[in-house]
Coordinates of C-alpha atoms and ligand atoms in Angstrom, one line a residue:
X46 CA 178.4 -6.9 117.7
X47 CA 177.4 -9.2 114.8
X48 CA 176.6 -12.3 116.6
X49 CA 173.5 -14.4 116.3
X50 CA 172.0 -17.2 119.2
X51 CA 169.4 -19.7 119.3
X52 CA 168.3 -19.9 122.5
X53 CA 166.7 -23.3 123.8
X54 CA 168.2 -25.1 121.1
X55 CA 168.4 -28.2 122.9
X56 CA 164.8 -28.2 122.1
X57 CA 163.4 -30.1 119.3
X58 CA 162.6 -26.6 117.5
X59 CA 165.4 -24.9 118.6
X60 CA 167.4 -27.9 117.3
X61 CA 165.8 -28.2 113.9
X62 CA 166.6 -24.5 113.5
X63 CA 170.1 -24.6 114.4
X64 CA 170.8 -27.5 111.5
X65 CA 169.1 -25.5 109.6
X66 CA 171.2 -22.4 110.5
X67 CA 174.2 -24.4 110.0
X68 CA 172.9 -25.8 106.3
X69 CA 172.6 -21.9 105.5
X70 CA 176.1 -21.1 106.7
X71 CA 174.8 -19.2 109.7
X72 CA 177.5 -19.7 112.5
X73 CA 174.7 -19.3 115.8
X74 CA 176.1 -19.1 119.2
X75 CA 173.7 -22.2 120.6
X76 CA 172.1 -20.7 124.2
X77 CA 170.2 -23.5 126.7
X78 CA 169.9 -24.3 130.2
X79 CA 171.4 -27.4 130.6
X80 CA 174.8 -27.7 130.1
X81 CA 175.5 -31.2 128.9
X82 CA 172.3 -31.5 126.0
X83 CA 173.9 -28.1 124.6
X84 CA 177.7 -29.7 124.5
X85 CA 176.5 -32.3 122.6
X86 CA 174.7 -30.4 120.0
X87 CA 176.9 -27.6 119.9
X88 CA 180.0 -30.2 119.4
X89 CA 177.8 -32.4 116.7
X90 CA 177.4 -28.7 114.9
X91 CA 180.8 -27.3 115.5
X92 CA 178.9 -24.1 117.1
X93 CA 180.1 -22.0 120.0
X94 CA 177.6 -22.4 123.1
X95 CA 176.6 -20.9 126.4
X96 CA 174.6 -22.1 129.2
X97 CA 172.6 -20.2 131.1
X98 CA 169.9 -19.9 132.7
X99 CA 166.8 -17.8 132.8
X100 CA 166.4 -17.3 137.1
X101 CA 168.9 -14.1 137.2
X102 CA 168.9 -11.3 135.4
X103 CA 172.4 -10.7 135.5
X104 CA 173.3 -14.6 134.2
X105 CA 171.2 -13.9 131.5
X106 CA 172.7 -10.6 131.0
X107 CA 176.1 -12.2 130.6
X108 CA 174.7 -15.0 128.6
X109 CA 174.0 -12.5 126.4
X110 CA 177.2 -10.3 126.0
X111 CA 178.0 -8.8 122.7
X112 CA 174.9 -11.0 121.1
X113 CA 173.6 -9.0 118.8
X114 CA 170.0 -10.6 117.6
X115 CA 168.8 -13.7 120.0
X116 CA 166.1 -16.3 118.8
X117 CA 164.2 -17.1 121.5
X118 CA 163.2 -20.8 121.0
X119 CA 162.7 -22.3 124.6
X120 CA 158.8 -22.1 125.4
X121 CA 156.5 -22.1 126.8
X122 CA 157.0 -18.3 126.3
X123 CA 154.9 -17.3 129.3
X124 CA 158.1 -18.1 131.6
X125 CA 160.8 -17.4 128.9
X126 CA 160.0 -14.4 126.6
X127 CA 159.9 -11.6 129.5
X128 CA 162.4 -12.0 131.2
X129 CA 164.5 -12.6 127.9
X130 CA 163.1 -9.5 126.3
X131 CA 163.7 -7.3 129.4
X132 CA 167.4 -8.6 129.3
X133 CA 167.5 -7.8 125.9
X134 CA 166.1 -4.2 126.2
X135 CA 169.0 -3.8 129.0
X136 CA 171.7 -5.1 126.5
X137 CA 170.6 -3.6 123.3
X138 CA 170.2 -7.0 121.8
X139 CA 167.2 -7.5 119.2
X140 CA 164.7 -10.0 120.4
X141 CA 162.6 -12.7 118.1
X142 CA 161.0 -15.8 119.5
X143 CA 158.9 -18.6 117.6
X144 CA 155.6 -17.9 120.1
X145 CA 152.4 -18.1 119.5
X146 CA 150.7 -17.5 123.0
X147 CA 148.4 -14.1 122.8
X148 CA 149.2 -13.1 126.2
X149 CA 153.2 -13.4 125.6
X150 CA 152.3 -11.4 122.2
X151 CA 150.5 -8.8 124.0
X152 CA 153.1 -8.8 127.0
X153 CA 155.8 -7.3 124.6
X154 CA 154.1 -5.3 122.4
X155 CA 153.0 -3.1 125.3
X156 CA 156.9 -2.5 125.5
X157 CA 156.8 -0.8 122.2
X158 CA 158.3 2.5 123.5
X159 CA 160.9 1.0 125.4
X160 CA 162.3 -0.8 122.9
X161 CA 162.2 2.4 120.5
X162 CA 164.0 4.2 123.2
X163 CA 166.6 1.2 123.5
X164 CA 167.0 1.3 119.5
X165 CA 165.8 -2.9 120.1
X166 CA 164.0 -4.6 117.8
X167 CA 161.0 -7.2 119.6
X168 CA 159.7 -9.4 117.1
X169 CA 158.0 -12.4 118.5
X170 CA 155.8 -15.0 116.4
X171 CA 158.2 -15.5 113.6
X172 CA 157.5 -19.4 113.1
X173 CA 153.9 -21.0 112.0
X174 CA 152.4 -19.3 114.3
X175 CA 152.1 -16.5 113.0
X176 CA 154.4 -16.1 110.1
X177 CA 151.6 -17.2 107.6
X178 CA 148.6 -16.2 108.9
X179 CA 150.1 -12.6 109.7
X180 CA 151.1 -12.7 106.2
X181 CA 147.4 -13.5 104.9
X182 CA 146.0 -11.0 106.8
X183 CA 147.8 -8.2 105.9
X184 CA 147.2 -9.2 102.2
X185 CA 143.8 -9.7 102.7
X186 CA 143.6 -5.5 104.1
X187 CA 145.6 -4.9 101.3
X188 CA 143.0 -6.3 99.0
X189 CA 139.9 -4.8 101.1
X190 CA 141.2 -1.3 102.7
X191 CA 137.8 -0.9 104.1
X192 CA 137.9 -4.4 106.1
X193 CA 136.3 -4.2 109.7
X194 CA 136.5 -7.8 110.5
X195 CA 139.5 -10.7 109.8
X196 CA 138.5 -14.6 110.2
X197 CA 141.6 -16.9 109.9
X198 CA 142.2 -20.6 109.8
X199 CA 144.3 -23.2 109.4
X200 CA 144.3 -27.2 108.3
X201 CA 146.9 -29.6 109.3
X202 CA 147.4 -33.5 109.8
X203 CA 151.1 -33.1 111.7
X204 CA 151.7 -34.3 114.7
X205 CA 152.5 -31.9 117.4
X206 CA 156.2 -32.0 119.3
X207 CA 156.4 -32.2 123.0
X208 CA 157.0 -28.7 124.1
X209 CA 153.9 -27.5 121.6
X210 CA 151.9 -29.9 123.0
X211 CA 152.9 -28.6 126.6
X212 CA 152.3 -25.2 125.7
X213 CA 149.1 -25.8 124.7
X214 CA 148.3 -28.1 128.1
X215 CA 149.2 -24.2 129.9
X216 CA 146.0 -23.3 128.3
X217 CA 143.8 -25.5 127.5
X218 CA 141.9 -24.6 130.7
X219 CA 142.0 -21.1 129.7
X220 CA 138.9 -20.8 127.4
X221 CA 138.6 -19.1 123.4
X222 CA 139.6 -15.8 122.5
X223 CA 139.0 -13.2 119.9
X224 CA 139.3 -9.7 119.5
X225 CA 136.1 -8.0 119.3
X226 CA 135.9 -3.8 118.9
X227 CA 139.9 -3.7 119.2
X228 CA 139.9 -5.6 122.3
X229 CA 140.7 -8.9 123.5
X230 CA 137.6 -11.2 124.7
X231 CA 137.4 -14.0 126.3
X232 CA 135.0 -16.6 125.0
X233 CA 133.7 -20.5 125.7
X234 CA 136.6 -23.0 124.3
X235 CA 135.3 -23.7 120.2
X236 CA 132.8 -21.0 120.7
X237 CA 132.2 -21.3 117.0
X238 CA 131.3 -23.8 114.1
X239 CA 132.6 -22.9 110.8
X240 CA 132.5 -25.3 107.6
X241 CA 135.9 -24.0 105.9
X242 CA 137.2 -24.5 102.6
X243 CA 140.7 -24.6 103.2
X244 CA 142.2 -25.7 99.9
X245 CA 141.0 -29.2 100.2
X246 CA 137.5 -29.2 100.3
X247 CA 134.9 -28.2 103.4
X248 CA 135.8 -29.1 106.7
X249 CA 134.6 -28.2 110.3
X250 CA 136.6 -26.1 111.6
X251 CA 136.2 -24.3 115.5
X252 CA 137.9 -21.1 116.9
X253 CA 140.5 -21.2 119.1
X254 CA 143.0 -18.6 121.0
X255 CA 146.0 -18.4 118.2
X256 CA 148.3 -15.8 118.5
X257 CA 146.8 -14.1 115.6
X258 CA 143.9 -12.4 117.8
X259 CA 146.6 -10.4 119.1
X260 CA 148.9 -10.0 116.1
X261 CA 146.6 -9.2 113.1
X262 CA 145.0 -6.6 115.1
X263 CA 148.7 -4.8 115.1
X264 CA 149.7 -5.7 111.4
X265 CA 146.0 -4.7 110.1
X266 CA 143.9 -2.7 112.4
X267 CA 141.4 -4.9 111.9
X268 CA 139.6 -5.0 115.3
X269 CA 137.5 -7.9 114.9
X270 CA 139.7 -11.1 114.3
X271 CA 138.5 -14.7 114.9
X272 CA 140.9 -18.0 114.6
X273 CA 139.6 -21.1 113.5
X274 CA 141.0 -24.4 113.3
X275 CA 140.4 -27.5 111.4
X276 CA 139.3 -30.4 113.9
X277 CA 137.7 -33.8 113.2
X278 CA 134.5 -35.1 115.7
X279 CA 136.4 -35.9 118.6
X280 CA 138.3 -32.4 119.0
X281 CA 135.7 -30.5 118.6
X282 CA 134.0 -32.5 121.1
X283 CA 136.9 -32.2 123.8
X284 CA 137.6 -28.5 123.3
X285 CA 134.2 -28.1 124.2
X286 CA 134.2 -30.5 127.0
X287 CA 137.0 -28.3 128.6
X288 CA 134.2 -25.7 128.9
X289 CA 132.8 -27.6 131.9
X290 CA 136.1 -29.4 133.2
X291 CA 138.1 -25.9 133.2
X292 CA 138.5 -26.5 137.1
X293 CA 139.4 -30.1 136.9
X294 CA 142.2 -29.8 133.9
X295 CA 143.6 -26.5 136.2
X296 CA 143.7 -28.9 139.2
X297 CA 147.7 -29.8 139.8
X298 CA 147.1 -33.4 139.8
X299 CA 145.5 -32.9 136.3
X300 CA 148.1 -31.1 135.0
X301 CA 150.9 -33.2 136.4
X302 CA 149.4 -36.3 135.0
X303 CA 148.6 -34.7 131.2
X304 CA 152.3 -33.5 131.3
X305 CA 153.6 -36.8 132.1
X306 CA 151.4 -38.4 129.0
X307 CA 153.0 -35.7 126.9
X308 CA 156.5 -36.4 128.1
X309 CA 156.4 -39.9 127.3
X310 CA 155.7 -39.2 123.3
X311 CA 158.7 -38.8 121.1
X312 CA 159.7 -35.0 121.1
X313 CA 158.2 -34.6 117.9
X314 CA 157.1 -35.3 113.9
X315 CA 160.0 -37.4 112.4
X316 CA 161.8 -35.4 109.4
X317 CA 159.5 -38.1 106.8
X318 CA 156.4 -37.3 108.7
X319 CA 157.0 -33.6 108.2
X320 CA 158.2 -34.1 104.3
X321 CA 155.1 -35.7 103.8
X322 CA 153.1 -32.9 105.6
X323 CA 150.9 -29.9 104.1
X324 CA 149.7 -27.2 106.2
X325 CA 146.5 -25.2 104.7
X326 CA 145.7 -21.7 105.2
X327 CA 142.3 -19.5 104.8
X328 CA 141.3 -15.8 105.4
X329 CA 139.2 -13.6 105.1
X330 CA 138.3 -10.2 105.0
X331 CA 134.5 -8.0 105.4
X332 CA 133.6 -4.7 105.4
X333 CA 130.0 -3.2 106.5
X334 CA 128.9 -3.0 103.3
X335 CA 129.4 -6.1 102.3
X336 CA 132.8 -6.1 100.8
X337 CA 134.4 -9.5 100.8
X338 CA 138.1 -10.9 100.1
X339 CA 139.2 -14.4 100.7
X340 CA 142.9 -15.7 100.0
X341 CA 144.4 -19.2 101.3
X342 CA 148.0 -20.6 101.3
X343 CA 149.8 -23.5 101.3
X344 CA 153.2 -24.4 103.2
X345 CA 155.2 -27.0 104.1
X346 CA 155.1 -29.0 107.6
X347 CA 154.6 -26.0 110.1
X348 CA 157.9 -27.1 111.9
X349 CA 159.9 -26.7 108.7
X350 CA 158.2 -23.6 107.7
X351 CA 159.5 -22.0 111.4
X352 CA 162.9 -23.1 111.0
X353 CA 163.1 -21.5 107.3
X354 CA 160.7 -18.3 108.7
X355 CA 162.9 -17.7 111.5
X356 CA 166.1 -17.9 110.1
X357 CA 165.0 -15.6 107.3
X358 CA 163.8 -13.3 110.1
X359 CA 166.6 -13.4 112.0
X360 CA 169.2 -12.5 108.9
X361 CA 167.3 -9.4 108.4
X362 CA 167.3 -8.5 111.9
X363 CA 171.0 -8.6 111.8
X364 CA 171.7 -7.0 108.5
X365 CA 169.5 -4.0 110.3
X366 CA 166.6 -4.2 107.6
X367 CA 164.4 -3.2 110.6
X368 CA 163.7 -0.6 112.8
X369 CA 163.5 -0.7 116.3
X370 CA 160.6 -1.6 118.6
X371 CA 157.5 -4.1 118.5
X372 CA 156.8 -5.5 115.5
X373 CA 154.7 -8.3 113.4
X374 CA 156.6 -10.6 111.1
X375 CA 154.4 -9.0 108.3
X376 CA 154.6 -5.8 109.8
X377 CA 158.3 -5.8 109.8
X378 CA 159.2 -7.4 106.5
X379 CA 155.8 -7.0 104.7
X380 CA 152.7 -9.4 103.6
X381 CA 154.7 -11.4 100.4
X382 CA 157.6 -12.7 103.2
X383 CA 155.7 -16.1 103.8
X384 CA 156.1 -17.0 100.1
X385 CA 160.2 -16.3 99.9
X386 CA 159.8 -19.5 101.8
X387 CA 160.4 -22.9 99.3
X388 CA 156.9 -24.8 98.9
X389 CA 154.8 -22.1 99.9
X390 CA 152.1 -20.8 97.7
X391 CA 148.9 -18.1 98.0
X392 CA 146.1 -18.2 95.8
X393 CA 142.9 -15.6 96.3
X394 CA 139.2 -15.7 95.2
Ligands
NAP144 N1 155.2 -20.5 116.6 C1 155.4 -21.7 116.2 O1 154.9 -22.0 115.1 C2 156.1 -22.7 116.9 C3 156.7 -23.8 116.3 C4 157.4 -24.7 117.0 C5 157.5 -24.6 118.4 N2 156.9 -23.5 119.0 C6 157.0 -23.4 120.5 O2 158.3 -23.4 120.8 C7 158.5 -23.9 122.1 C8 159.5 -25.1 122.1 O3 158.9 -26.1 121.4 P1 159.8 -27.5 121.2 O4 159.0 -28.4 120.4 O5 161.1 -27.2 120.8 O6 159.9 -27.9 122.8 P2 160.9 -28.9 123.5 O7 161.5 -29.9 122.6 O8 160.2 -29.3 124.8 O9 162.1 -27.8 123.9 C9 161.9 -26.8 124.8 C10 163.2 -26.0 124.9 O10 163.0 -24.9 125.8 C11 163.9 -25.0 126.9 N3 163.2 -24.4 128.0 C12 161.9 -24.7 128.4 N4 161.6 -23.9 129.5 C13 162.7 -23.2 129.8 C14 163.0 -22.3 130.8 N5 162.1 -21.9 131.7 N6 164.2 -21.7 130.8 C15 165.1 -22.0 129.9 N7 164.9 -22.9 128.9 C16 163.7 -23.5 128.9 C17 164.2 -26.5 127.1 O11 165.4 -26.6 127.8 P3 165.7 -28.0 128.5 O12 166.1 -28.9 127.4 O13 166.9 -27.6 129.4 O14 164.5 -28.4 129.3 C18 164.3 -26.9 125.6 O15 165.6 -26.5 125.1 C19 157.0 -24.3 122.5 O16 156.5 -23.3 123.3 C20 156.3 -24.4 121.2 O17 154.9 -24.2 121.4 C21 156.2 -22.6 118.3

């Protein structure tokens, strides 16, 4: 078993990755739901395909025969990365995904022994989120042993695609969260005001619930980790708006209507839009008595970055450069992988 498939690559991140796979003389099997979108990519590319889809175990089980590493890349991952995973456990194929959501995060690293047991590798988060920031905060331990607490945060002007956007709709009701003590915690939406330097001069930036409160707790240690974003005034004012309208953006009609604003905007940042986009990163790292580090990066358009970080992740995967069970992408191939990636650089204070 040698093969490699992209799963949900009629999406428009599972499709960017599966050019990109093709650029790199990777031969993917291309995996979707709906038959006709995947013929047409899969013909454009000259790539086997299979569709399938994710109600039955057992299609998904056969969808799956003789794969040997799937990349998961149809979200949102709260209905996609379980039952995936679980098929994947069964089949003795290694599992990645380009997530971000903390619970979907949490949801497979509490399968830790079972994957051992199956000799399966689970690595979700091996795009943007959280690729660089789980790379920065493992550097940042590195540089401060003795850190107790981790803030991270990120700048960027890209647009969002479609199925991000919709992701983010599943939550937006959903409140902040941080891990406090070694534990998750659930907090008001933009809880926190931070003025962050992120490479570009001071800007306000709030928290919000990024996969990284889950993951940098299990590539650190660190039990205290905050996220923070850069937002201008009128984010920052919506995201804390949702704190009183939780119950009206959870109401059906609510939803229905956001996602039908969402679906009418092109699937996502045109290939110039994302050339022309930066993405800024800032952490850092305190101790009790006062010990400080801070580091920041800088990377390419964030859907660029995922398609090089989880192809990358995905070749080691299948040339067995990791062992099995749940891991972090800096767990797994180590705090430096982010800047193997073209245009992407780390500087600390
Ligand atoms: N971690 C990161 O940095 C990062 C970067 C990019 C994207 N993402 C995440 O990746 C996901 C996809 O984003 P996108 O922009 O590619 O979205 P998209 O264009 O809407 O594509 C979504 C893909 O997932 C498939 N899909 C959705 N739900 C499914 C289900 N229940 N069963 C089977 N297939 C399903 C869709 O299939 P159909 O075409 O058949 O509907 C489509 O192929 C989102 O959750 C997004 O947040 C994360």
């Amino acid at each position: 078993m040698s093969s490699f498939m992209i799963y949900g690559a009629t999406g428009y991140t599972g499709s960017l990755i599966a050019r990109e796979a093709v650029r790199q003389a990777m031969h993917p099997i291309l995996g979707g739901r709906t038959a006709e979108r995947l013929a047409s990519l899969a013909g454009e590319l000259g790539l086997e395909r299979r569709a399938f889809s994710l109600d039955s175990p057992g299609a998904i089980a056969d969808g799956l025969r003789d794969v040997h590493t799937l990349l998961n890349c149809a979200g949102p991952f709260s209905r996609t990365a379980r039952p995936m995973a679980d098929a994947c456990l069964r089949n003795g194929t290694h599992y990645l995904d380009i997530t971000g959501e903390a619970d979907v995060f949490e949801a497979l690293a509490a399968w830790d022994a079972q994957a051992r047991d199956a000799g399966v590798v689970l690595l979700p988060g091996v795009g943007f989120d959280v690729v660089p920031s789980d790379c920065l905060a493992v550097h940042l331990k590195r540089r401060l042993p003795t850190a107790t607490r981790l803030a991270l945060g990120f700048q960027s002007a890209g647009r969002l695609s479609r199925g991000t956007a919709l992701t983010a709709l599943e939550r937006v009701a959903g409140g902040g969260l941080v891990r406090e003590n070694g534990l998750l915690k659930s907090v008001p939406a933009a809880s926190k005001t931070r003025v962050i330097d992120f490479g570009k001069g001071p800007a306000r930036a709030i928290t919000i619930p990024w996969g990284d409160v889950a993951t940098a707790f299990y590539s650190t240690g660190v039990g205290n980790i905050e996220v923070y974003m850069a937002a201008p005034w009128s984010i920052r004012a919506g995201a804390r708006l949702t704190r009183w309208l939780h119950w009206l953006l959870r109401a059906t009609f609510v939803q229905n209507w956001l996602r039908r604003r969402i679906l009418a905007r092109p699937p996502g940042p045109t290939e110039d839009e994302r050339r022309q986009n930066r993405c800024y990163f800032w952490g850092e790292a305190t101790d009790p008595s006062g010990g400080k580090a801070v580091a920041r990066q800088q990377t390419p358009d964030g859907y660029d970055l995922t398609a090089e970080t989880s192809l990358a992740a995905a070749a080691r995967v299948l040339n067995g450069a990791v062992s099995a069970g749940f891991k972090t992408p800096a767990k797994a191939f180590g705090a430096d992988f982010v800047l193997e990636i073209a245009g992407v650089t780390r500087t600390d204070d």
